[in-house]
Amino acid sequence: METIEQLKRQVESLQDQLRQQEKMATLGLLTAGIVHEIRNPLNFVINFSKLSGDLIKDLEEDIEANTADIDGDDVEDIRDIMESLKENLQKIKEHGDRAISIIQNILLYSRGKEDEFIPTDVCKLVKEYVWLSYHAMRANLKNFNISILEDYGKDIPMMSVVPQDLSRAVLNVMNNACYAVWDKAQNGDADYKPTVSVKVERQAEELVISITDNGVGMSPEVKQRLFETFFTTKPTGQGTGLGMFITRSIIEEKHHGRIEFDSEEGRFTTFSLIIPIKA
Protein backbone atom coordinates (compact mmCIF):
# COMPACT_ATOMS: atom_id res chain seq x y z
CA MET A 1 0.00 0.00 0.00
CA GLU A 2 2.83 2.35 0.87
CA THR A 3 4.47 1.73 -2.50
CA ILE A 4 1.23 2.55 -4.34
CA GLU A 5 0.87 5.77 -2.35
CA GLN A 6 4.47 6.71 -3.15
CA LEU A 7 3.90 6.09 -6.85
CA LYS A 8 0.71 8.12 -6.72
CA ARG A 9 2.56 11.05 -5.14
CA GLN A 10 5.35 10.77 -7.71
CA VAL A 11 2.82 10.80 -10.56
CA GLU A 12 1.07 13.85 -9.08
CA SER A 13 4.42 15.59 -8.66
CA LEU A 14 5.36 14.79 -12.26
CA GLN A 15 2.02 16.15 -13.49
CA ASP A 16 2.65 19.38 -11.57
CA GLN A 17 6.11 19.63 -13.13
CA LEU A 18 4.75 19.06 -16.65
CA ARG A 19 2.05 21.69 -16.17
CA GLN A 20 4.71 24.12 -14.97
CA GLN A 21 6.89 23.29 -18.00
CA GLU A 22 3.97 23.85 -20.37
CA LYS A 23 3.25 27.19 -18.72
CA MET A 24 6.91 28.23 -19.01
CA ALA A 25 7.07 27.14 -22.67
CA THR A 26 4.03 29.27 -23.47
CA LEU A 27 5.51 32.18 -21.52
CA GLY A 28 8.76 31.75 -23.45
CA LEU A 29 6.96 32.05 -26.80
CA LEU A 30 5.12 35.15 -25.62
CA THR A 31 8.34 36.69 -24.30
CA ALA A 32 10.16 36.13 -27.59
CA GLY A 33 7.34 37.87 -29.46
CA ILE A 34 7.20 40.75 -26.99
CA VAL A 35 10.94 41.46 -26.99
CA HIS A 36 10.98 41.35 -30.79
CA GLU A 37 8.25 44.00 -30.93
CA ILE A 38 9.94 46.14 -28.25
CA ARG A 39 13.17 46.29 -30.25
CA ASN A 40 11.74 48.56 -32.95
CA PRO A 41 10.49 51.40 -30.68
CA LEU A 42 13.74 51.16 -28.69
CA ASN A 43 15.71 51.69 -31.89
CA PHE A 44 13.59 54.78 -32.59
CA VAL A 45 14.32 56.11 -29.09
CA ILE A 46 18.07 55.61 -29.55
CA ASN A 47 18.11 57.10 -33.05
CA PHE A 48 16.10 60.16 -32.04
CA SER A 49 18.37 60.73 -29.03
CA LYS A 50 21.33 60.81 -31.45
CA LEU A 51 19.49 63.20 -33.81
CA SER A 52 18.55 65.44 -30.88
CA GLY A 53 22.20 65.50 -29.81
CA ASP A 54 23.18 66.69 -33.28
CA LEU A 55 20.51 69.41 -33.15
CA ILE A 56 21.87 70.65 -29.81
CA LYS A 57 25.35 70.89 -31.35
CA ASP A 58 23.90 72.98 -34.21
CA LEU A 59 22.11 75.17 -31.68
CA GLU A 60 25.33 75.67 -29.71
CA GLU A 61 27.11 76.83 -32.88
CA ASP A 62 24.32 79.30 -33.65
CA ILE A 63 24.39 80.69 -30.12
CA GLU A 64 28.18 81.05 -30.16
CA ALA A 65 27.91 82.92 -33.46
CA ASN A 66 25.35 85.34 -31.98
CA THR A 67 26.48 85.79 -28.36
CA ALA A 68 26.85 89.53 -28.95
CA ASP A 69 23.09 89.81 -29.48
CA ILE A 70 22.15 87.83 -26.34
CA ASP A 71 22.35 88.99 -22.75
CA GLY A 72 25.34 87.46 -20.92
CA ASP A 73 23.23 85.87 -18.14
CA ASP A 74 20.87 84.40 -20.72
CA VAL A 75 23.80 82.88 -22.60
CA GLU A 76 25.00 81.12 -19.44
CA ASP A 77 21.48 79.84 -18.69
CA ILE A 78 21.13 78.53 -22.25
CA ARG A 79 24.50 76.77 -22.03
CA ASP A 80 23.56 75.15 -18.70
CA ILE A 81 20.26 73.95 -20.15
CA MET A 82 21.98 72.51 -23.22
CA GLU A 83 24.55 70.68 -21.08
CA SER A 84 21.72 69.14 -19.07
CA LEU A 85 19.94 68.13 -22.27
CA LYS A 86 23.12 66.52 -23.61
CA GLU A 87 23.55 64.55 -20.37
CA ASN A 88 19.92 63.43 -20.48
CA LEU A 89 20.23 62.32 -24.10
CA GLN A 90 23.41 60.40 -23.30
CA LYS A 91 21.60 58.58 -20.47
CA ILE A 92 18.71 57.77 -22.81
CA LYS A 93 21.17 56.32 -25.33
CA GLU A 94 23.07 54.31 -22.68
CA HIS A 95 19.93 52.75 -21.22
CA GLY A 96 18.46 52.19 -24.68
CA ASP A 97 21.64 50.39 -25.79
CA ARG A 98 21.53 48.25 -22.64
CA ALA A 99 17.89 47.35 -23.28
CA ILE A 100 18.71 46.41 -26.88
CA SER A 101 21.59 44.23 -25.62
CA ILE A 102 19.25 42.43 -23.21
CA ILE A 103 16.69 41.89 -25.96
CA GLN A 104 19.33 40.50 -28.33
CA ASN A 105 20.47 38.06 -25.64
CA ILE A 106 16.90 36.92 -24.99
CA LEU A 107 16.32 36.36 -28.71
CA LEU A 108 19.62 34.48 -28.93
CA TYR A 109 18.56 32.40 -25.94
CA SER A 110 15.25 31.48 -27.55
CA ARG A 111 16.36 31.13 -31.18
CA GLY A 112 19.97 30.08 -31.07
CA LYS A 113 20.93 26.97 -33.02
CA GLU A 114 21.37 23.93 -30.82
CA ASP A 115 25.00 23.19 -29.90
CA GLU A 116 26.35 26.04 -32.08
CA PHE A 117 29.58 27.37 -30.61
CA ILE A 118 29.98 31.13 -31.13
CA PRO A 119 32.84 33.50 -30.10
CA THR A 120 31.38 35.19 -27.01
CA ASP A 121 32.30 37.86 -24.47
CA VAL A 122 31.56 35.66 -21.46
CA CYS A 123 31.88 38.47 -18.90
CA LYS A 124 29.25 40.49 -20.75
CA LEU A 125 26.99 37.42 -21.05
CA VAL A 126 27.27 36.63 -17.33
CA LYS A 127 26.55 40.23 -16.34
CA GLU A 128 23.45 40.42 -18.53
CA TYR A 129 21.94 37.21 -17.16
CA VAL A 130 22.84 37.95 -13.55
CA TRP A 131 20.78 41.13 -13.78
CA LEU A 132 18.01 39.47 -15.79
CA SER A 133 17.67 36.97 -12.95
CA TYR A 134 17.63 39.77 -10.38
CA HIS A 135 14.88 41.72 -12.13
CA ALA A 136 12.84 38.55 -12.76
CA MET A 137 13.04 37.74 -9.04
CA ARG A 138 11.98 41.27 -8.13
CA ALA A 139 8.94 40.85 -10.34
CA ASN A 140 7.97 37.52 -8.78
CA LEU A 141 8.98 37.64 -5.11
CA LYS A 142 7.45 40.11 -2.67
CA ASN A 143 9.88 42.58 -1.08
CA PHE A 144 12.84 41.08 -2.97
CA ASN A 145 15.94 43.25 -2.74
CA ILE A 146 19.58 42.17 -2.53
CA SER A 147 23.11 43.45 -3.00
CA ILE A 148 25.03 42.10 -5.99
CA LEU A 149 28.83 42.28 -5.89
CA GLU A 150 30.51 41.81 -9.28
CA ASP A 151 34.12 41.07 -10.23
CA TYR A 152 34.84 40.47 -13.92
CA GLY A 153 38.36 39.55 -15.03
CA LYS A 154 40.19 41.80 -17.49
CA ASP A 155 42.31 39.09 -19.15
CA ILE A 156 39.53 36.88 -20.49
CA PRO A 157 39.48 36.43 -24.28
CA MET A 158 36.45 35.94 -26.50
CA MET A 159 35.51 32.31 -25.96
CA SER A 160 33.87 29.71 -28.16
CA VAL A 161 30.74 28.66 -26.24
CA VAL A 162 27.08 27.87 -26.88
CA PRO A 163 25.79 31.24 -25.60
CA GLN A 164 22.12 30.35 -25.15
CA ASP A 165 23.13 27.27 -23.12
CA LEU A 166 25.81 28.96 -21.00
CA SER A 167 23.41 31.82 -20.26
CA ARG A 168 20.81 29.25 -19.13
CA ALA A 169 23.36 27.72 -16.74
CA VAL A 170 24.21 31.15 -15.27
CA LEU A 171 20.51 31.97 -14.99
CA ASN A 172 19.75 28.71 -13.16
CA VAL A 173 22.52 29.18 -10.61
CA MET A 174 21.73 32.87 -10.11
CA ASN A 175 18.02 32.11 -9.64
CA ASN A 176 18.90 29.60 -6.92
CA ALA A 177 21.21 32.10 -5.22
CA CYS A 178 18.54 34.81 -5.28
CA TYR A 179 15.93 32.44 -3.89
CA ALA A 180 18.31 31.26 -1.14
CA VAL A 181 18.93 34.79 0.18
CA TRP A 182 15.26 35.73 -0.17
CA ASP A 183 14.26 32.59 1.77
CA LYS A 184 16.69 33.43 4.56
CA ALA A 185 15.46 37.03 4.67
CA GLN A 186 11.96 35.75 5.52
CA ASN A 187 13.21 34.90 9.03
CA GLY A 188 12.90 38.57 9.92
CA ASP A 189 16.52 39.17 11.02
CA ALA A 190 16.91 42.95 10.80
CA ASP A 191 20.73 42.67 10.64
CA TYR A 192 20.76 40.24 7.73
CA LYS A 193 21.96 41.72 4.43
CA PRO A 194 21.13 39.39 1.51
CA THR A 195 24.11 39.40 -0.84
CA VAL A 196 25.13 37.56 -3.98
CA SER A 197 28.71 37.78 -5.25
CA VAL A 198 29.55 37.06 -8.89
CA LYS A 199 33.09 36.51 -10.09
CA VAL A 200 34.46 35.60 -13.52
CA GLU A 201 38.17 34.84 -13.67
CA ARG A 202 40.79 33.00 -15.65
CA GLN A 203 42.72 30.27 -13.87
CA ALA A 204 45.45 28.94 -16.18
CA GLU A 205 43.56 27.57 -19.20
CA GLU A 206 40.16 27.46 -17.52
CA LEU A 207 37.38 30.00 -17.10
CA VAL A 208 35.72 30.03 -13.68
CA ILE A 209 32.28 31.58 -13.14
CA SER A 210 31.57 31.68 -9.40
CA ILE A 211 28.27 32.70 -7.80
CA THR A 212 28.18 32.91 -3.99
CA ASP A 213 25.21 33.71 -1.78
CA ASN A 214 24.90 34.17 1.97
CA GLY A 215 21.52 32.44 2.04
CA VAL A 216 20.09 29.31 3.62
CA GLY A 217 22.84 26.97 2.43
CA MET A 218 22.37 23.27 1.69
CA SER A 219 21.79 20.33 3.99
CA PRO A 220 23.72 17.06 3.45
CA GLU A 221 20.60 15.55 1.81
CA VAL A 222 20.26 18.46 -0.63
CA LYS A 223 23.95 18.16 -1.56
CA GLN A 224 23.49 14.47 -2.36
CA ARG A 225 20.35 14.96 -4.43
CA LEU A 226 21.29 18.28 -6.02
CA PHE A 227 21.56 17.05 -9.61
CA GLU A 228 18.61 14.64 -9.54
CA THR A 229 15.84 15.29 -12.06
CA PHE A 230 12.72 16.85 -10.53
CA PHE A 231 14.42 17.37 -7.14
CA THR A 232 13.69 20.81 -5.69
CA THR A 233 13.52 22.41 -2.27
CA LYS A 234 11.18 25.12 -3.51
CA PRO A 235 7.38 25.08 -3.07
CA THR A 236 5.22 23.73 -5.90
CA GLY A 237 5.11 26.25 -8.74
CA GLN A 238 8.36 27.95 -7.67
CA GLY A 239 10.76 25.38 -9.12
CA THR A 240 10.75 22.51 -11.61
CA GLY A 241 13.61 20.49 -10.15
CA LEU A 242 15.37 20.51 -13.53
CA GLY A 243 17.62 23.58 -13.20
CA MET A 244 20.77 21.99 -11.78
CA PHE A 245 20.33 18.80 -13.83
CA ILE A 246 20.27 20.93 -17.00
CA THR A 247 23.14 23.10 -15.75
CA ARG A 248 25.39 20.08 -15.20
CA SER A 249 24.56 18.79 -18.67
CA ILE A 250 25.42 22.17 -20.21
CA ILE A 251 28.75 22.54 -18.39
CA GLU A 252 29.99 18.95 -18.35
CA GLU A 253 28.62 17.44 -21.56
CA LYS A 254 28.44 20.40 -23.94
CA HIS A 255 31.38 22.48 -22.73
CA HIS A 256 33.52 19.62 -21.33
CA GLY A 257 33.90 21.41 -18.02
CA ARG A 258 32.84 20.69 -14.46
CA ILE A 259 30.78 22.11 -11.61
CA GLU A 260 32.15 22.54 -8.11
CA PHE A 261 30.16 23.68 -5.10
CA ASP A 262 30.65 24.40 -1.44
CA SER A 263 27.93 25.12 1.09
CA GLU A 264 27.30 25.38 4.79
CA GLU A 265 23.72 25.11 5.96
CA GLY A 266 22.39 28.43 7.21
CA ARG A 267 25.46 30.38 6.03
CA PHE A 268 26.41 30.28 2.35
CA THR A 269 26.56 28.46 -0.98
CA THR A 270 29.11 28.83 -3.77
CA PHE A 271 28.76 27.33 -7.24
CA SER A 272 31.66 27.41 -9.69
CA LEU A 273 31.06 26.73 -13.38
CA ILE A 274 34.46 25.78 -14.81
CA ILE A 275 35.03 25.39 -18.54
CA PRO A 276 38.22 25.13 -20.63
CA ILE A 277 39.19 28.28 -22.48
CA LYS A 278 38.84 27.82 -26.24
CA ALA A 279 39.59 31.05 -28.07
mmCIF file of C-alpha atoms in Angstrom:
data_model
loop_
_atom_site.group_PDB
_atom_site.id
_atom_site.type_symbol
_atom_site.label_atom_id
_atom_site.label_comp_id
_atom_site.label_asym_id
_atom_site.label_seq_id
_atom_site.Cartn_x
_atom_site.Cartn_y
_atom_site.Cartn_z
ATOM 1 C CA MET A 1 0.000 0.000 0.000
ATOM 2 C CA GLU A 2 2.825 2.355 0.866
ATOM 3 C CA THR A 3 4.472 1.726 -2.500
ATOM 4 C CA ILE A 4 1.228 2.545 -4.339
ATOM 5 C CA GLU A 5 0.870 5.773 -2.352
ATOM 6 C CA GLN A 6 4.469 6.714 -3.148
ATOM 7 C CA LEU A 7 3.905 6.087 -6.850
ATOM 8 C CA LYS A 8 0.715 8.119 -6.725
ATOM 9 C CA ARG A 9 2.557 11.053 -5.139
ATOM 10 C CA GLN A 10 5.350 10.772 -7.708
ATOM 11 C CA VAL A 11 2.817 10.804 -10.563
ATOM 12 C CA GLU A 12 1.068 13.846 -9.079
ATOM 13 C CA SER A 13 4.420 15.589 -8.662
ATOM 14 C CA LEU A 14 5.361 14.787 -12.265
ATOM 15 C CA GLN A 15 2.023 16.146 -13.485
ATOM 16 C CA ASP A 16 2.652 19.376 -11.571
ATOM 17 C CA GLN A 17 6.115 19.631 -13.133
ATOM 18 C CA LEU A 18 4.754 19.056 -16.651
ATOM 19 C CA ARG A 19 2.048 21.689 -16.168
ATOM 20 C CA GLN A 20 4.707 24.118 -14.974
ATOM 21 C CA GLN A 21 6.886 23.291 -17.996
ATOM 22 C CA GLU A 22 3.971 23.854 -20.374
ATOM 23 C CA LYS A 23 3.255 27.185 -18.717
ATOM 24 C CA MET A 24 6.913 28.227 -19.008
ATOM 25 C CA ALA A 25 7.069 27.137 -22.666
ATOM 26 C CA THR A 26 4.027 29.275 -23.470
ATOM 27 C CA LEU A 27 5.510 32.175 -21.521
ATOM 28 C CA GLY A 28 8.756 31.748 -23.454
ATOM 29 C CA LEU A 29 6.963 32.054 -26.797
ATOM 30 C CA LEU A 30 5.118 35.155 -25.617
ATOM 31 C CA THR A 31 8.336 36.688 -24.297
ATOM 32 C CA ALA A 32 10.163 36.131 -27.590
ATOM 33 C CA GLY A 33 7.336 37.873 -29.455
ATOM 34 C CA ILE A 34 7.204 40.754 -26.988
ATOM 35 C CA VAL A 35 10.937 41.456 -26.993
ATOM 36 C CA HIS A 36 10.985 41.352 -30.794
ATOM 37 C CA GLU A 37 8.248 44.003 -30.928
ATOM 38 C CA ILE A 38 9.941 46.139 -28.255
ATOM 39 C CA ARG A 39 13.168 46.291 -30.245
ATOM 40 C CA ASN A 40 11.739 48.564 -32.952
ATOM 41 C CA PRO A 41 10.490 51.397 -30.676
ATOM 42 C CA LEU A 42 13.738 51.162 -28.693
ATOM 43 C CA ASN A 43 15.713 51.690 -31.886
ATOM 44 C CA PHE A 44 13.591 54.783 -32.592
ATOM 45 C CA VAL A 45 14.320 56.114 -29.087
ATOM 46 C CA ILE A 46 18.072 55.612 -29.546
ATOM 47 C CA ASN A 47 18.114 57.102 -33.046
ATOM 48 C CA PHE A 48 16.100 60.161 -32.042
ATOM 49 C CA SER A 49 18.373 60.733 -29.032
ATOM 50 C CA LYS A 50 21.326 60.812 -31.453
ATOM 51 C CA LEU A 51 19.491 63.198 -33.809
ATOM 52 C CA SER A 52 18.550 65.443 -30.883
ATOM 53 C CA GLY A 53 22.202 65.504 -29.809
ATOM 54 C CA ASP A 54 23.182 66.691 -33.284
ATOM 55 C CA LEU A 55 20.507 69.407 -33.148
ATOM 56 C CA ILE A 56 21.866 70.647 -29.814
ATOM 57 C CA LYS A 57 25.350 70.892 -31.355
ATOM 58 C CA ASP A 58 23.897 72.982 -34.211
ATOM 59 C CA LEU A 59 22.105 75.173 -31.675
ATOM 60 C CA GLU A 60 25.330 75.669 -29.713
ATOM 61 C CA GLU A 61 27.109 76.829 -32.884
ATOM 62 C CA ASP A 62 24.317 79.295 -33.648
ATOM 63 C CA ILE A 63 24.391 80.691 -30.118
ATOM 64 C CA GLU A 64 28.185 81.046 -30.161
ATOM 65 C CA ALA A 65 27.910 82.917 -33.459
ATOM 66 C CA ASN A 66 25.354 85.342 -31.977
ATOM 67 C CA THR A 67 26.479 85.792 -28.358
ATOM 68 C CA ALA A 68 26.851 89.529 -28.945
ATOM 69 C CA ASP A 69 23.089 89.807 -29.475
ATOM 70 C CA ILE A 70 22.149 87.827 -26.341
ATOM 71 C CA ASP A 71 22.353 88.987 -22.749
ATOM 72 C CA GLY A 72 25.339 87.460 -20.922
ATOM 73 C CA ASP A 73 23.232 85.872 -18.144
ATOM 74 C CA ASP A 74 20.871 84.403 -20.721
ATOM 75 C CA VAL A 75 23.799 82.875 -22.603
ATOM 76 C CA GLU A 76 24.996 81.121 -19.441
ATOM 77 C CA ASP A 77 21.479 79.837 -18.695
ATOM 78 C CA ILE A 78 21.130 78.527 -22.246
ATOM 79 C CA ARG A 79 24.502 76.767 -22.029
ATOM 80 C CA ASP A 80 23.557 75.148 -18.701
ATOM 81 C CA ILE A 81 20.261 73.947 -20.154
ATOM 82 C CA MET A 82 21.976 72.510 -23.220
ATOM 83 C CA GLU A 83 24.550 70.683 -21.081
ATOM 84 C CA SER A 84 21.719 69.142 -19.066
ATOM 85 C CA LEU A 85 19.941 68.134 -22.265
ATOM 86 C CA LYS A 86 23.122 66.517 -23.606
ATOM 87 C CA GLU A 87 23.552 64.547 -20.370
ATOM 88 C CA ASN A 88 19.920 63.428 -20.483
ATOM 89 C CA LEU A 89 20.227 62.316 -24.099
ATOM 90 C CA GLN A 90 23.410 60.396 -23.299
ATOM 91 C CA LYS A 91 21.596 58.580 -20.471
ATOM 92 C CA ILE A 92 18.712 57.769 -22.812
ATOM 93 C CA LYS A 93 21.170 56.318 -25.332
ATOM 94 C CA GLU A 94 23.067 54.311 -22.679
ATOM 95 C CA HIS A 95 19.932 52.754 -21.222
ATOM 96 C CA GLY A 96 18.465 52.186 -24.677
ATOM 97 C CA ASP A 97 21.635 50.388 -25.787
ATOM 98 C CA ARG A 98 21.529 48.251 -22.639
ATOM 99 C CA ALA A 99 17.886 47.353 -23.277
ATOM 100 C CA ILE A 100 18.714 46.407 -26.880
ATOM 101 C CA SER A 101 21.587 44.228 -25.620
ATOM 102 C CA ILE A 102 19.254 42.429 -23.206
ATOM 103 C CA ILE A 103 16.689 41.886 -25.965
ATOM 104 C CA GLN A 104 19.330 40.503 -28.327
ATOM 105 C CA ASN A 105 20.468 38.061 -25.639
ATOM 106 C CA ILE A 106 16.895 36.917 -24.993
ATOM 107 C CA LEU A 107 16.319 36.359 -28.705
ATOM 108 C CA LEU A 108 19.621 34.479 -28.931
ATOM 109 C CA TYR A 109 18.557 32.395 -25.944
ATOM 110 C CA SER A 110 15.254 31.482 -27.553
ATOM 111 C CA ARG A 111 16.356 31.134 -31.179
ATOM 112 C CA GLY A 112 19.974 30.085 -31.070
ATOM 113 C CA LYS A 113 20.930 26.972 -33.020
ATOM 114 C CA GLU A 114 21.371 23.932 -30.823
ATOM 115 C CA ASP A 115 25.004 23.186 -29.903
ATOM 116 C CA GLU A 116 26.349 26.036 -32.082
ATOM 117 C CA PHE A 117 29.580 27.373 -30.607
ATOM 118 C CA ILE A 118 29.983 31.131 -31.128
ATOM 119 C CA PRO A 119 32.836 33.496 -30.099
ATOM 120 C CA THR A 120 31.382 35.193 -27.012
ATOM 121 C CA ASP A 121 32.301 37.860 -24.470
ATOM 122 C CA VAL A 122 31.559 35.655 -21.458
ATOM 123 C CA CYS A 123 31.881 38.470 -18.904
ATOM 124 C CA LYS A 124 29.246 40.490 -20.750
ATOM 125 C CA LEU A 125 26.993 37.425 -21.054
ATOM 126 C CA VAL A 126 27.271 36.631 -17.330
ATOM 127 C CA LYS A 127 26.553 40.225 -16.340
ATOM 128 C CA GLU A 128 23.452 40.421 -18.525
ATOM 129 C CA TYR A 129 21.942 37.214 -17.158
ATOM 130 C CA VAL A 130 22.844 37.950 -13.547
ATOM 131 C CA TRP A 131 20.780 41.133 -13.781
ATOM 132 C CA LEU A 132 18.012 39.470 -15.791
ATOM 133 C CA SER A 133 17.674 36.968 -12.951
ATOM 134 C CA TYR A 134 17.635 39.771 -10.377
ATOM 135 C CA HIS A 135 14.884 41.716 -12.133
ATOM 136 C CA ALA A 136 12.845 38.554 -12.756
ATOM 137 C CA MET A 137 13.045 37.743 -9.043
ATOM 138 C CA ARG A 138 11.979 41.268 -8.129
ATOM 139 C CA ALA A 139 8.941 40.851 -10.344
ATOM 140 C CA ASN A 140 7.970 37.523 -8.784
ATOM 141 C CA LEU A 141 8.976 37.639 -5.109
ATOM 142 C CA LYS A 142 7.446 40.107 -2.674
ATOM 143 C CA ASN A 143 9.882 42.578 -1.078
ATOM 144 C CA PHE A 144 12.843 41.080 -2.972
ATOM 145 C CA ASN A 145 15.939 43.245 -2.739
ATOM 146 C CA ILE A 146 19.575 42.169 -2.531
ATOM 147 C CA SER A 147 23.106 43.452 -3.002
ATOM 148 C CA ILE A 148 25.030 42.096 -5.985
ATOM 149 C CA LEU A 149 28.829 42.284 -5.894
ATOM 150 C CA GLU A 150 30.512 41.811 -9.275
ATOM 151 C CA ASP A 151 34.119 41.071 -10.228
ATOM 152 C CA TYR A 152 34.845 40.465 -13.920
ATOM 153 C CA GLY A 153 38.358 39.551 -15.028
ATOM 154 C CA LYS A 154 40.186 41.799 -17.486
ATOM 155 C CA ASP A 155 42.310 39.089 -19.149
ATOM 156 C CA ILE A 156 39.527 36.880 -20.488
ATOM 157 C CA PRO A 157 39.481 36.434 -24.283
ATOM 158 C CA MET A 158 36.455 35.937 -26.501
ATOM 159 C CA MET A 159 35.511 32.305 -25.962
ATOM 160 C CA SER A 160 33.868 29.712 -28.159
ATOM 161 C CA VAL A 161 30.738 28.664 -26.241
ATOM 162 C CA VAL A 162 27.083 27.866 -26.881
ATOM 163 C CA PRO A 163 25.794 31.241 -25.602
ATOM 164 C CA GLN A 164 22.124 30.347 -25.147
ATOM 165 C CA ASP A 165 23.130 27.273 -23.117
ATOM 166 C CA LEU A 166 25.812 28.957 -20.998
ATOM 167 C CA SER A 167 23.405 31.816 -20.257
ATOM 168 C CA ARG A 168 20.812 29.255 -19.133
ATOM 169 C CA ALA A 169 23.356 27.721 -16.741
ATOM 170 C CA VAL A 170 24.208 31.147 -15.273
ATOM 171 C CA LEU A 171 20.505 31.972 -14.988
ATOM 172 C CA ASN A 172 19.749 28.706 -13.161
ATOM 173 C CA VAL A 173 22.522 29.184 -10.605
ATOM 174 C CA MET A 174 21.733 32.871 -10.107
ATOM 175 C CA ASN A 175 18.023 32.108 -9.639
ATOM 176 C CA ASN A 176 18.898 29.596 -6.924
ATOM 177 C CA ALA A 177 21.208 32.096 -5.222
ATOM 178 C CA CYS A 178 18.542 34.808 -5.284
ATOM 179 C CA TYR A 179 15.930 32.438 -3.890
ATOM 180 C CA ALA A 180 18.312 31.264 -1.141
ATOM 181 C CA VAL A 181 18.928 34.794 0.178
ATOM 182 C CA TRP A 182 15.255 35.725 -0.165
ATOM 183 C CA ASP A 183 14.258 32.592 1.767
ATOM 184 C CA LYS A 184 16.692 33.430 4.561
ATOM 185 C CA ALA A 185 15.464 37.029 4.673
ATOM 186 C CA GLN A 186 11.963 35.751 5.519
ATOM 187 C CA ASN A 187 13.209 34.901 9.027
ATOM 188 C CA GLY A 188 12.903 38.574 9.922
ATOM 189 C CA ASP A 189 16.521 39.167 11.016
ATOM 190 C CA ALA A 190 16.912 42.951 10.796
ATOM 191 C CA ASP A 191 20.725 42.671 10.643
ATOM 192 C CA TYR A 192 20.762 40.245 7.732
ATOM 193 C CA LYS A 193 21.957 41.716 4.430
ATOM 194 C CA PRO A 194 21.134 39.386 1.509
ATOM 195 C CA THR A 195 24.112 39.396 -0.842
ATOM 196 C CA VAL A 196 25.130 37.556 -3.985
ATOM 197 C CA SER A 197 28.714 37.778 -5.247
ATOM 198 C CA VAL A 198 29.548 37.059 -8.893
ATOM 199 C CA LYS A 199 33.094 36.510 -10.093
ATOM 200 C CA VAL A 200 34.459 35.602 -13.519
ATOM 201 C CA GLU A 201 38.170 34.842 -13.673
ATOM 202 C CA ARG A 202 40.792 33.000 -15.647
ATOM 203 C CA GLN A 203 42.724 30.265 -13.869
ATOM 204 C CA ALA A 204 45.446 28.938 -16.177
ATOM 205 C CA GLU A 205 43.562 27.566 -19.202
ATOM 206 C CA GLU A 206 40.160 27.459 -17.520
ATOM 207 C CA LEU A 207 37.381 30.002 -17.096
ATOM 208 C CA VAL A 208 35.718 30.035 -13.681
ATOM 209 C CA ILE A 209 32.282 31.583 -13.144
ATOM 210 C CA SER A 210 31.567 31.684 -9.399
ATOM 211 C CA ILE A 211 28.269 32.700 -7.798
ATOM 212 C CA THR A 212 28.180 32.909 -3.993
ATOM 213 C CA ASP A 213 25.214 33.711 -1.781
ATOM 214 C CA ASN A 214 24.896 34.168 1.974
ATOM 215 C CA GLY A 215 21.521 32.440 2.038
ATOM 216 C CA VAL A 216 20.086 29.314 3.620
ATOM 217 C CA GLY A 217 22.840 26.969 2.431
ATOM 218 C CA MET A 218 22.372 23.272 1.686
ATOM 219 C CA SER A 219 21.785 20.333 3.992
ATOM 220 C CA PRO A 220 23.722 17.055 3.445
ATOM 221 C CA GLU A 221 20.604 15.553 1.810
ATOM 222 C CA VAL A 222 20.264 18.458 -0.634
ATOM 223 C CA LYS A 223 23.947 18.164 -1.559
ATOM 224 C CA GLN A 224 23.490 14.473 -2.361
ATOM 225 C CA ARG A 225 20.346 14.959 -4.434
ATOM 226 C CA LEU A 226 21.293 18.281 -6.019
ATOM 227 C CA PHE A 227 21.562 17.051 -9.609
ATOM 228 C CA GLU A 228 18.609 14.635 -9.536
ATOM 229 C CA THR A 229 15.838 15.292 -12.055
ATOM 230 C CA PHE A 230 12.717 16.851 -10.525
ATOM 231 C CA PHE A 231 14.416 17.369 -7.142
ATOM 232 C CA THR A 232 13.689 20.811 -5.691
ATOM 233 C CA THR A 233 13.520 22.407 -2.266
ATOM 234 C CA LYS A 234 11.180 25.124 -3.511
ATOM 235 C CA PRO A 235 7.383 25.079 -3.071
ATOM 236 C CA THR A 236 5.217 23.735 -5.903
ATOM 237 C CA GLY A 237 5.112 26.247 -8.743
ATOM 238 C CA GLN A 238 8.361 27.952 -7.667
ATOM 239 C CA GLY A 239 10.758 25.381 -9.117
ATOM 240 C CA THR A 240 10.753 22.513 -11.608
ATOM 241 C CA GLY A 241 13.607 20.488 -10.153
ATOM 242 C CA LEU A 242 15.372 20.515 -13.531
ATOM 243 C CA GLY A 243 17.618 23.575 -13.195
ATOM 244 C CA MET A 244 20.772 21.985 -11.785
ATOM 245 C CA PHE A 245 20.330 18.798 -13.835
ATOM 246 C CA ILE A 246 20.269 20.929 -17.001
ATOM 247 C CA THR A 247 23.136 23.100 -15.750
ATOM 248 C CA ARG A 248 25.390 20.078 -15.198
ATOM 249 C CA SER A 249 24.557 18.789 -18.675
ATOM 250 C CA ILE A 250 25.425 22.175 -20.213
ATOM 251 C CA ILE A 251 28.748 22.544 -18.387
ATOM 252 C CA GLU A 252 29.986 18.954 -18.352
ATOM 253 C CA GLU A 253 28.617 17.442 -21.556
ATOM 254 C CA LYS A 254 28.443 20.403 -23.942
ATOM 255 C CA HIS A 255 31.377 22.477 -22.729
ATOM 256 C CA HIS A 256 33.518 19.624 -21.328
ATOM 257 C CA GLY A 257 33.896 21.408 -18.016
ATOM 258 C CA ARG A 258 32.840 20.693 -14.457
ATOM 259 C CA ILE A 259 30.780 22.110 -11.609
ATOM 260 C CA GLU A 260 32.149 22.544 -8.112
ATOM 261 C CA PHE A 261 30.157 23.682 -5.100
ATOM 262 C CA ASP A 262 30.650 24.398 -1.437
ATOM 263 C CA SER A 263 27.935 25.120 1.088
ATOM 264 C CA GLU A 264 27.299 25.380 4.795
ATOM 265 C CA GLU A 265 23.724 25.108 5.958
ATOM 266 C CA GLY A 266 22.391 28.431 7.208
ATOM 267 C CA ARG A 267 25.461 30.382 6.030
ATOM 268 C CA PHE A 268 26.412 30.281 2.348
ATOM 269 C CA THR A 269 26.562 28.457 -0.979
ATOM 270 C CA THR A 270 29.110 28.832 -3.772
ATOM 271 C CA PHE A 271 28.758 27.333 -7.237
ATOM 272 C CA SER A 272 31.655 27.413 -9.692
ATOM 273 C CA LEU A 273 31.063 26.725 -13.379
ATOM 274 C CA ILE A 274 34.458 25.776 -14.808
ATOM 275 C CA ILE A 275 35.031 25.391 -18.539
ATOM 276 C CA PRO A 276 38.224 25.127 -20.633
ATOM 277 C CA ILE A 277 39.188 28.282 -22.483
ATOM 278 C CA LYS A 278 38.837 27.824 -26.237
ATOM 279 C CA ALA A 279 39.586 31.048 -28.070
#
